[in-house]
PDB file of C-alpha atoms in Angstrom:
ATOM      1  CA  UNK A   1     189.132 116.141-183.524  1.00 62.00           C
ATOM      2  CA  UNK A   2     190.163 119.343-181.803  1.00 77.00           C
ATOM      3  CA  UNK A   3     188.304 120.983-179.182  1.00 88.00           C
ATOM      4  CA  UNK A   4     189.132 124.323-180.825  1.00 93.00           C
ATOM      5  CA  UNK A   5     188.921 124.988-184.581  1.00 94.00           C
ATOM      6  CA  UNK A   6     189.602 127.819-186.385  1.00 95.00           C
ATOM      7  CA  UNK A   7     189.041 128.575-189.700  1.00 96.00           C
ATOM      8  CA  UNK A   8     190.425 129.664-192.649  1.00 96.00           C
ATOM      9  CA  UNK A   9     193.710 128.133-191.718  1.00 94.00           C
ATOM     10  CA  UNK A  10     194.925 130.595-194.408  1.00 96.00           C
ATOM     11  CA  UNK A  11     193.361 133.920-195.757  1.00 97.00           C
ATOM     12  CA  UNK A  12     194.826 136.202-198.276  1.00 98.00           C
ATOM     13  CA  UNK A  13     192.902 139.388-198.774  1.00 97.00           C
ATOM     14  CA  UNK A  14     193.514 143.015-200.275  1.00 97.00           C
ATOM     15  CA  UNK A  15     193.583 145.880-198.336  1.00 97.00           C
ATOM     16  CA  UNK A  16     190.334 147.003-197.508  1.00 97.00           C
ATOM     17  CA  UNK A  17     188.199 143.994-197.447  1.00 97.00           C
ATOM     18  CA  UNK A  18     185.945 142.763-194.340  1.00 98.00           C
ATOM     19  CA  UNK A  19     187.765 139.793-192.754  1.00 98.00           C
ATOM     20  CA  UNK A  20     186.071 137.184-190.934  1.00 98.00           C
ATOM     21  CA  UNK A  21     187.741 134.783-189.016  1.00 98.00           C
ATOM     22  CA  UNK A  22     185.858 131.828-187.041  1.00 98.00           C
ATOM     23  CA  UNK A  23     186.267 130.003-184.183  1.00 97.00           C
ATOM     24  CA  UNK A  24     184.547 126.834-183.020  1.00 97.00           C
ATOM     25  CA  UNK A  25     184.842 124.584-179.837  1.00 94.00           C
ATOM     26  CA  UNK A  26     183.037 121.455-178.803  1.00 92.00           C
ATOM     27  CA  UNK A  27     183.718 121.919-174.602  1.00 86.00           C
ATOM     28  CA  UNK A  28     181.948 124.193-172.214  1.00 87.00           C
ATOM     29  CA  UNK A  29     183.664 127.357-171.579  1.00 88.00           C
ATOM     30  CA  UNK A  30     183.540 130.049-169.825  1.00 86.00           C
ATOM     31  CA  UNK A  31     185.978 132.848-171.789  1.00 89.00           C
ATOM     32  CA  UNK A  32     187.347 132.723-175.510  1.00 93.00           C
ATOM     33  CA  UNK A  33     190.359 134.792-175.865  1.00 93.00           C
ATOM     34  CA  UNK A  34     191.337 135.861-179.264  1.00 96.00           C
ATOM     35  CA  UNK A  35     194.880 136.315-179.692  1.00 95.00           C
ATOM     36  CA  UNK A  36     197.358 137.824-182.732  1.00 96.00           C
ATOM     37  CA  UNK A  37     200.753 136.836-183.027  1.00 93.00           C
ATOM     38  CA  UNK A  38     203.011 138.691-185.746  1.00 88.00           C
ATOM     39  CA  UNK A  39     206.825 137.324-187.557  1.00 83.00           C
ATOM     40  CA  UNK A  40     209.070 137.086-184.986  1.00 75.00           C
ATOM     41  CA  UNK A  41     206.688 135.622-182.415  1.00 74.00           C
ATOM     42  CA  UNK A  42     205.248 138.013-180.199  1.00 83.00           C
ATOM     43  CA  UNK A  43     201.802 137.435-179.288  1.00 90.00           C
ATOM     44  CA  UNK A  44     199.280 140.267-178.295  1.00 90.00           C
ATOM     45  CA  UNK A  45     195.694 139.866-176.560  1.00 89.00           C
ATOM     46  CA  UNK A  46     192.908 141.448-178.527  1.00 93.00           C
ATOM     47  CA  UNK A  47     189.595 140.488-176.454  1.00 92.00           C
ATOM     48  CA  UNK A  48     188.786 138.298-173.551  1.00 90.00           C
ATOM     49  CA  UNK A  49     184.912 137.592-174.145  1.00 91.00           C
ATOM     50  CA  UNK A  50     182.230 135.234-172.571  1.00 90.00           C
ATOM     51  CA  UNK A  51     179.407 136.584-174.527  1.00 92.00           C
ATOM     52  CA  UNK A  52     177.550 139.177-176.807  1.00 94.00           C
ATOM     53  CA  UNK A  53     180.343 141.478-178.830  1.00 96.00           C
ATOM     54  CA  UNK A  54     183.163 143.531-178.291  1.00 95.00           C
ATOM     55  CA  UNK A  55     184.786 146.040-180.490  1.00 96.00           C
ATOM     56  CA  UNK A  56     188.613 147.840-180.111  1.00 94.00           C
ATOM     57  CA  UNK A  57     189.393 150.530-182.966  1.00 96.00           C
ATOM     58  CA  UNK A  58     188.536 147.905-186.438  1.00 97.00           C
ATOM     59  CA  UNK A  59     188.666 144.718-185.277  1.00 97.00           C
ATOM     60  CA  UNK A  60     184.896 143.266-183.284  1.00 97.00           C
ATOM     61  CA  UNK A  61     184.949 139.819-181.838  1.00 97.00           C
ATOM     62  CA  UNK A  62     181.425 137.821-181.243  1.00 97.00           C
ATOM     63  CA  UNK A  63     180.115 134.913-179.441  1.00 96.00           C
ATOM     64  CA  UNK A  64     177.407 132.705-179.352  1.00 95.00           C
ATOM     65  CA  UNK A  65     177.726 130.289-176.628  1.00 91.00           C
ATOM     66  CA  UNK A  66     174.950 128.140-177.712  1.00 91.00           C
ATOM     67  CA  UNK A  67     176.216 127.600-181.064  1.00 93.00           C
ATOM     68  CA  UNK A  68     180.117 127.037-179.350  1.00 94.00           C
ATOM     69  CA  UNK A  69     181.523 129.778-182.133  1.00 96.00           C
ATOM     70  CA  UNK A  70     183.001 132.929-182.642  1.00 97.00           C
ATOM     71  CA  UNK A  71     184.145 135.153-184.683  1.00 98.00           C
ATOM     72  CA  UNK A  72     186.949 137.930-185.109  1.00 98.00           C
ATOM     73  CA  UNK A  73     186.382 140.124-187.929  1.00 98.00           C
ATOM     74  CA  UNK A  74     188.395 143.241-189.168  1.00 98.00           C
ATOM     75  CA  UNK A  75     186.946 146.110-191.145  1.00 97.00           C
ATOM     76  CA  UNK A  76     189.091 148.037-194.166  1.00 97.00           C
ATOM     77  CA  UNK A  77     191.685 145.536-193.400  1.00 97.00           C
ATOM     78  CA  UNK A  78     195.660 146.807-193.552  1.00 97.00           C
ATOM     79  CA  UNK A  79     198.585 145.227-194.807  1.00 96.00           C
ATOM     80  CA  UNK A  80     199.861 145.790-190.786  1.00 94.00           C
ATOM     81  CA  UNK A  81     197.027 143.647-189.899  1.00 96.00           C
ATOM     82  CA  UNK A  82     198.845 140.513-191.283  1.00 96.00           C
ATOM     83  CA  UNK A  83     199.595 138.151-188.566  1.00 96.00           C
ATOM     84  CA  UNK A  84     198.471 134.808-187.062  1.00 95.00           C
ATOM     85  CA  UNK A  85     195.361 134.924-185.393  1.00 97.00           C
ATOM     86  CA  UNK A  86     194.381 132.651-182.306  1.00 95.00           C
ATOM     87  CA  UNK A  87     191.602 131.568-180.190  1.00 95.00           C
ATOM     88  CA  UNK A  88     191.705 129.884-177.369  1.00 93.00           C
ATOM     89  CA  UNK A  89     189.086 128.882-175.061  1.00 91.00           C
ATOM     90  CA  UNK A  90     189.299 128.288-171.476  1.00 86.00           C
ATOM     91  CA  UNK A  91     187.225 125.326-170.794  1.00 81.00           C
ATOM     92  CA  UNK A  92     185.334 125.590-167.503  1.00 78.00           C
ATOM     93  CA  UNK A  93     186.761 122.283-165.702  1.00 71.00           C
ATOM     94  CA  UNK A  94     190.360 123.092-167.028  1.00 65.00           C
ATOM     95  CA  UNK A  95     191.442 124.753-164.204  1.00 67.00           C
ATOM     96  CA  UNK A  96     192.384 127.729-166.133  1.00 66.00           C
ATOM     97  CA  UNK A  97     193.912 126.311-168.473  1.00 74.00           C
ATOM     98  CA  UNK A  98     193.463 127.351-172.215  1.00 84.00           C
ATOM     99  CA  UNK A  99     192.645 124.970-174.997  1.00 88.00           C
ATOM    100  CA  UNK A 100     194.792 126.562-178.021  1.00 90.00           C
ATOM    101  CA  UNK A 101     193.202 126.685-182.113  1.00 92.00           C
ATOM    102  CA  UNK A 102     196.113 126.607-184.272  1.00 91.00           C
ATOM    103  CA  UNK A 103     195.660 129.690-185.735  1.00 93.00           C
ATOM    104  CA  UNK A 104     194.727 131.392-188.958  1.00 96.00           C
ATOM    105  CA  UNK A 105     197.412 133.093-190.835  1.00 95.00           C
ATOM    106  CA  UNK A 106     195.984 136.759-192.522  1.00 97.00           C
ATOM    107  CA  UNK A 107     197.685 138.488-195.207  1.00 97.00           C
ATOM    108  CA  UNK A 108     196.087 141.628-196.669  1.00 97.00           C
ATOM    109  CA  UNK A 109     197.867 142.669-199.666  1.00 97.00           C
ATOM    110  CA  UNK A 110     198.283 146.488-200.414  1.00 95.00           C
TER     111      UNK A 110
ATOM    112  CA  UNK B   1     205.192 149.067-166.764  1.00 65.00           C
ATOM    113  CA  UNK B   2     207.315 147.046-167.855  1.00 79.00           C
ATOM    114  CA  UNK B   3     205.811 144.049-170.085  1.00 92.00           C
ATOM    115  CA  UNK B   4     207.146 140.490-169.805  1.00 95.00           C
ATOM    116  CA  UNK B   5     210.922 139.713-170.955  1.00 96.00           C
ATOM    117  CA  UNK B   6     212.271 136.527-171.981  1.00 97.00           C
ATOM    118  CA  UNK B   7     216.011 135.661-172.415  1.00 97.00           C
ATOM    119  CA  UNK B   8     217.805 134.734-174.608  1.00 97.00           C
ATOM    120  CA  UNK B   9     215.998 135.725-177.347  1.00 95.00           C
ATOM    121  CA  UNK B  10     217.777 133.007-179.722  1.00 95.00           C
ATOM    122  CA  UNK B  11     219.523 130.240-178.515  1.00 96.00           C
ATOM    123  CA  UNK B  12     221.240 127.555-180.503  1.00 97.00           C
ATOM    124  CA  UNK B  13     222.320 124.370-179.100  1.00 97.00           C
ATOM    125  CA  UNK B  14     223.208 120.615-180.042  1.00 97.00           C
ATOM    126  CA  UNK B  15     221.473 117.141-179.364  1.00 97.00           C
ATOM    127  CA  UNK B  16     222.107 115.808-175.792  1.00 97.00           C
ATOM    128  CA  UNK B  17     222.800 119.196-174.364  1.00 97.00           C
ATOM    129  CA  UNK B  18     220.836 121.052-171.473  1.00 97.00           C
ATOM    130  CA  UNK B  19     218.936 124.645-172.198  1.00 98.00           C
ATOM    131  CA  UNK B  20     217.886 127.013-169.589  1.00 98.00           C
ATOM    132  CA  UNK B  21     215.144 129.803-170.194  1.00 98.00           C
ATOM    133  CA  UNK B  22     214.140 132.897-168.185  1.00 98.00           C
ATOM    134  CA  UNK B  23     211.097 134.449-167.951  1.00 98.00           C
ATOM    135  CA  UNK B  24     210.594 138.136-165.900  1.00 98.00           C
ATOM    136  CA  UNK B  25     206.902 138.661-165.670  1.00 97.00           C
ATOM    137  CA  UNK B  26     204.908 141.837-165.352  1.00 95.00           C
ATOM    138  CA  UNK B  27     205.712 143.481-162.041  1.00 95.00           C
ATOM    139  CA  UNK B  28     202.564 142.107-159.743  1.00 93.00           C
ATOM    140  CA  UNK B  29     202.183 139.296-161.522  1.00 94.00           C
ATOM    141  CA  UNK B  30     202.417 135.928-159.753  1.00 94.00           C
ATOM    142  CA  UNK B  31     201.782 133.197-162.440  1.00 93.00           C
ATOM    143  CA  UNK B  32     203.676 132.417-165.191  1.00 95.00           C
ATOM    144  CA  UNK B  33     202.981 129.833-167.995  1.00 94.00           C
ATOM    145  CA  UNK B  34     205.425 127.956-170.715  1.00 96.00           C
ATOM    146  CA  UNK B  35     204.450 127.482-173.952  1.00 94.00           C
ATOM    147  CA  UNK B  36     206.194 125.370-176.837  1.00 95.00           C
ATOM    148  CA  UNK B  37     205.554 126.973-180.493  1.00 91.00           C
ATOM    149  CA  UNK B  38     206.380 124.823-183.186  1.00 89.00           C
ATOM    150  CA  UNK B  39     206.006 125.224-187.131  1.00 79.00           C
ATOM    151  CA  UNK B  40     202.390 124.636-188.360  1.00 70.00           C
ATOM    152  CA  UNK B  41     201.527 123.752-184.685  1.00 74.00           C
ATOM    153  CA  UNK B  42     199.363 125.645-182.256  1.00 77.00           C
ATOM    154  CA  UNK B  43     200.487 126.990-178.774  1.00 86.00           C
ATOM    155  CA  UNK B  44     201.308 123.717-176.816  1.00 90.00           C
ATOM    156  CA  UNK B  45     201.041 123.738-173.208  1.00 90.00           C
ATOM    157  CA  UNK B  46     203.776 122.963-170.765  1.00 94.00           C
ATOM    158  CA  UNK B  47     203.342 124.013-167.199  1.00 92.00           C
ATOM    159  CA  UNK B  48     202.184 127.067-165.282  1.00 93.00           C
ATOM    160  CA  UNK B  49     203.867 128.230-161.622  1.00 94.00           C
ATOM    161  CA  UNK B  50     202.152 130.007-159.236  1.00 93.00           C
ATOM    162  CA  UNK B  51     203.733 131.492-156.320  1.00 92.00           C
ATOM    163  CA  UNK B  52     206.500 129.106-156.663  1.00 94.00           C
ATOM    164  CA  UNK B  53     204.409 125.667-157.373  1.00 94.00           C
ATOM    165  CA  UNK B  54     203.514 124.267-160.647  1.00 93.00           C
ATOM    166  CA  UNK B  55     199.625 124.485-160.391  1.00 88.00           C
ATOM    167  CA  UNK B  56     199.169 122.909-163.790  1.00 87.00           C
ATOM    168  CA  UNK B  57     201.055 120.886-166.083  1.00 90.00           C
ATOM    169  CA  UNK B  58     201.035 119.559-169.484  1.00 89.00           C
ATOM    170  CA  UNK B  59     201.656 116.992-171.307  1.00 89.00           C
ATOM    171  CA  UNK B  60     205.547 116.641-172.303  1.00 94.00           C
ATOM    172  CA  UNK B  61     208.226 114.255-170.902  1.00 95.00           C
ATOM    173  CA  UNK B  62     210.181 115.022-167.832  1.00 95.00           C
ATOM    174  CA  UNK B  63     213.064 116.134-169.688  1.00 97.00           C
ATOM    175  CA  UNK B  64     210.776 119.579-169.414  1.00 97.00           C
ATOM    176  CA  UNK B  65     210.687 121.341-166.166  1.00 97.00           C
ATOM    177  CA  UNK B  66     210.558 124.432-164.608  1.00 97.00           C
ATOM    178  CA  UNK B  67     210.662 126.299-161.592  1.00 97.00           C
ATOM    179  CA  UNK B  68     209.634 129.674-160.422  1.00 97.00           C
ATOM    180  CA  UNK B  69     211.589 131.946-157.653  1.00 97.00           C
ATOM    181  CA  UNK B  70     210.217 133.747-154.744  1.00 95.00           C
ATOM    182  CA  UNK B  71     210.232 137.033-157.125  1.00 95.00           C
ATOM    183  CA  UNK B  72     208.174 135.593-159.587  1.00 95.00           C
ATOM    184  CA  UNK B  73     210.728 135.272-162.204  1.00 97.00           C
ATOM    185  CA  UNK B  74     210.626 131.645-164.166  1.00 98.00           C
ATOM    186  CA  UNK B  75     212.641 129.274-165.632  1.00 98.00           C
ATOM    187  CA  UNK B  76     212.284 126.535-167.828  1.00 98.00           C
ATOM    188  CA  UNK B  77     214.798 123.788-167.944  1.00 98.00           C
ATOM    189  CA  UNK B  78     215.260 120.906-170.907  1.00 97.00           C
ATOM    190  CA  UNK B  79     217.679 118.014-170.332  1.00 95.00           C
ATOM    191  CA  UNK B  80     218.838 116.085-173.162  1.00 96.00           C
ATOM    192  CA  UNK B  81     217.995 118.133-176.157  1.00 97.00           C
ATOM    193  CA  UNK B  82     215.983 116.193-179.139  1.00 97.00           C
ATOM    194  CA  UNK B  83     216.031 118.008-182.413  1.00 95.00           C
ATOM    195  CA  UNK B  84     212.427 117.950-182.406  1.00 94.00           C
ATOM    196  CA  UNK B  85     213.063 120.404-178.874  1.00 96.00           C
ATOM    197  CA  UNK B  86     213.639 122.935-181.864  1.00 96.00           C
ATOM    198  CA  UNK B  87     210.571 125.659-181.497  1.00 95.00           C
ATOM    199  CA  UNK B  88     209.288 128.941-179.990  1.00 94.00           C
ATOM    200  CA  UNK B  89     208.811 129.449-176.309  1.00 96.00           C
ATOM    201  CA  UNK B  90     206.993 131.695-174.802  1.00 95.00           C
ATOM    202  CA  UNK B  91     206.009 132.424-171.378  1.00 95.00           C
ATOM    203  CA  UNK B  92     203.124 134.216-170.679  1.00 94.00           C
ATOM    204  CA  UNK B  93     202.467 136.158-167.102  1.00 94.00           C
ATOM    205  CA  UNK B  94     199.052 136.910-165.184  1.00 91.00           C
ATOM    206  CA  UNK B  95     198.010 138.306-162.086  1.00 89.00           C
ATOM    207  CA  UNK B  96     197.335 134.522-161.181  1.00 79.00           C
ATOM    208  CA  UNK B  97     194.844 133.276-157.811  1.00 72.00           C
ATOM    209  CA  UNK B  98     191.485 131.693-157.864  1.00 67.00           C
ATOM    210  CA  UNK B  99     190.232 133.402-160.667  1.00 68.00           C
ATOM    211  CA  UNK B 100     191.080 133.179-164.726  1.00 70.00           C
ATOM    212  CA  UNK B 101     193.334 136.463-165.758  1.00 75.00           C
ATOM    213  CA  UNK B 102     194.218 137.144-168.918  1.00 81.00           C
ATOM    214  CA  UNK B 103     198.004 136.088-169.886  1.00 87.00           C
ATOM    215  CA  UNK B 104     200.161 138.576-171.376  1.00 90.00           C
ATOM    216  CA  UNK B 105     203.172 137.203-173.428  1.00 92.00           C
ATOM    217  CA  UNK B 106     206.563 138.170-173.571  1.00 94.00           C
ATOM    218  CA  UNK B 107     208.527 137.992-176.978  1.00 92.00           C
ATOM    219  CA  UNK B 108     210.058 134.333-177.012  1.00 94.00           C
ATOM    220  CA  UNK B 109     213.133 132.540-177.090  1.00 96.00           C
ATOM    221  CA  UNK B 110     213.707 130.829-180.408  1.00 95.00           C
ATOM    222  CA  UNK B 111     215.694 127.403-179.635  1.00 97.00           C
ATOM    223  CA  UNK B 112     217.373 125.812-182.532  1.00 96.00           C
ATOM    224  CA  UNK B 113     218.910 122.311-181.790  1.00 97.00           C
ATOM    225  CA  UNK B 114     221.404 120.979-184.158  1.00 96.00           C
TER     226      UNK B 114
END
């Protein structure tokens, strides 16, 4: 079993619709990054959180450390939102290392 | 400022040759991680350099390694190319010391061994 999970692997949604992506991990941490990466490869940070809820333009990301989960969700979603999405948690005795999900891959359809 | 570069950007190459990859992090910036992106797998780890000494490593043979110049810049060596060497990688810079910073990535180089 992972130490990160992610979930959907896949979501296909139509433009407009609330997307909720989740993350779960079974180690101590102490920061969850949440990560996009578009075709071609590049990969963009969204959030660096260790707890409560932070929000940039649509997108909010949420954690509960006791439950080990988060979540990424995107409001009136955009066919320019389609991309991979990634957490990745940094585990507190990793030495600051990250321990990667394997993504969920969003479409929105227009 | 300028954001992290990687070079090549594509790079084809045949079994049982040698690949070097270069990595210019953000000006300031004094770590630098490698990453190995393959299809339907997540980001997998190889080894992060800080101020010129791999501080962390991961778990891939030796024919992986690295090194990282008094400038910061990176590179990432593979000897004896497997076609399974065929991926994404990305290198990723940070401010580095005792504390986590968040890693900003630079666009890839997509290796494609024949």
């Amino acid at each position: 079993k992972n130490e990160v999970e992610q979930s959907p692997q896949n979501l296909t949604a139509q433009e407009g619709e609330f997307i909720t992506i989740n993350c779960s991990y079974s180690v101590g941490i102490s920061a969850l990054h949440w990560l996009q990466q578009h075709p071609g490869g590049g990969i963009v940070s969204l959030f660096m959180l260790s707890s409560g809820k932070k929000k940039h333009g649509r997108l909010i990301a949420t954690i509960n450390i006791q439950e080990k989960h988060s979540s990424l969700h995107i409001t009136a979603s955009h066919p320019r939102d389609s991309a991979v999405y990634i957490c990745a948690a940094l585990a507190m005795d990793s030495n600051y290392q990250l321990i990667w999900g394997a993504g969920t891959k969003l479409i929105i359809k227009p | 400022k300028a954001g992290v570069t990687q070079t090549p950007r594509y790079l084809i190459k045949t079994r049982g040759q040698q690949v070097t990859l270069s990595c210019s992090p953000i000006s300031g910036h004094r770590s630098v991680s490698w990453y190995q992106q393959t299809p339907g797998q997540g980001l997998q780890f190889l080894f992060e350099y800080f101020s010129e000494t791999q501080r962390n490593k991961g778990n891939f043979p030796g024919r992986f390694s690295g090194r990282q110049f008094s400038n910061s810049r990176s590179e990432m060596n593979v000897s004896t190319l497997e076609l399974g060497d065929s991926a994404l990688y990305l290198c990723a810079s940070s401010l580095g010391g005792s504390n986590y910073n968040e890693q900003f990535f630079g666009p890839g180089t997509r290796l494609t061994v024949l």
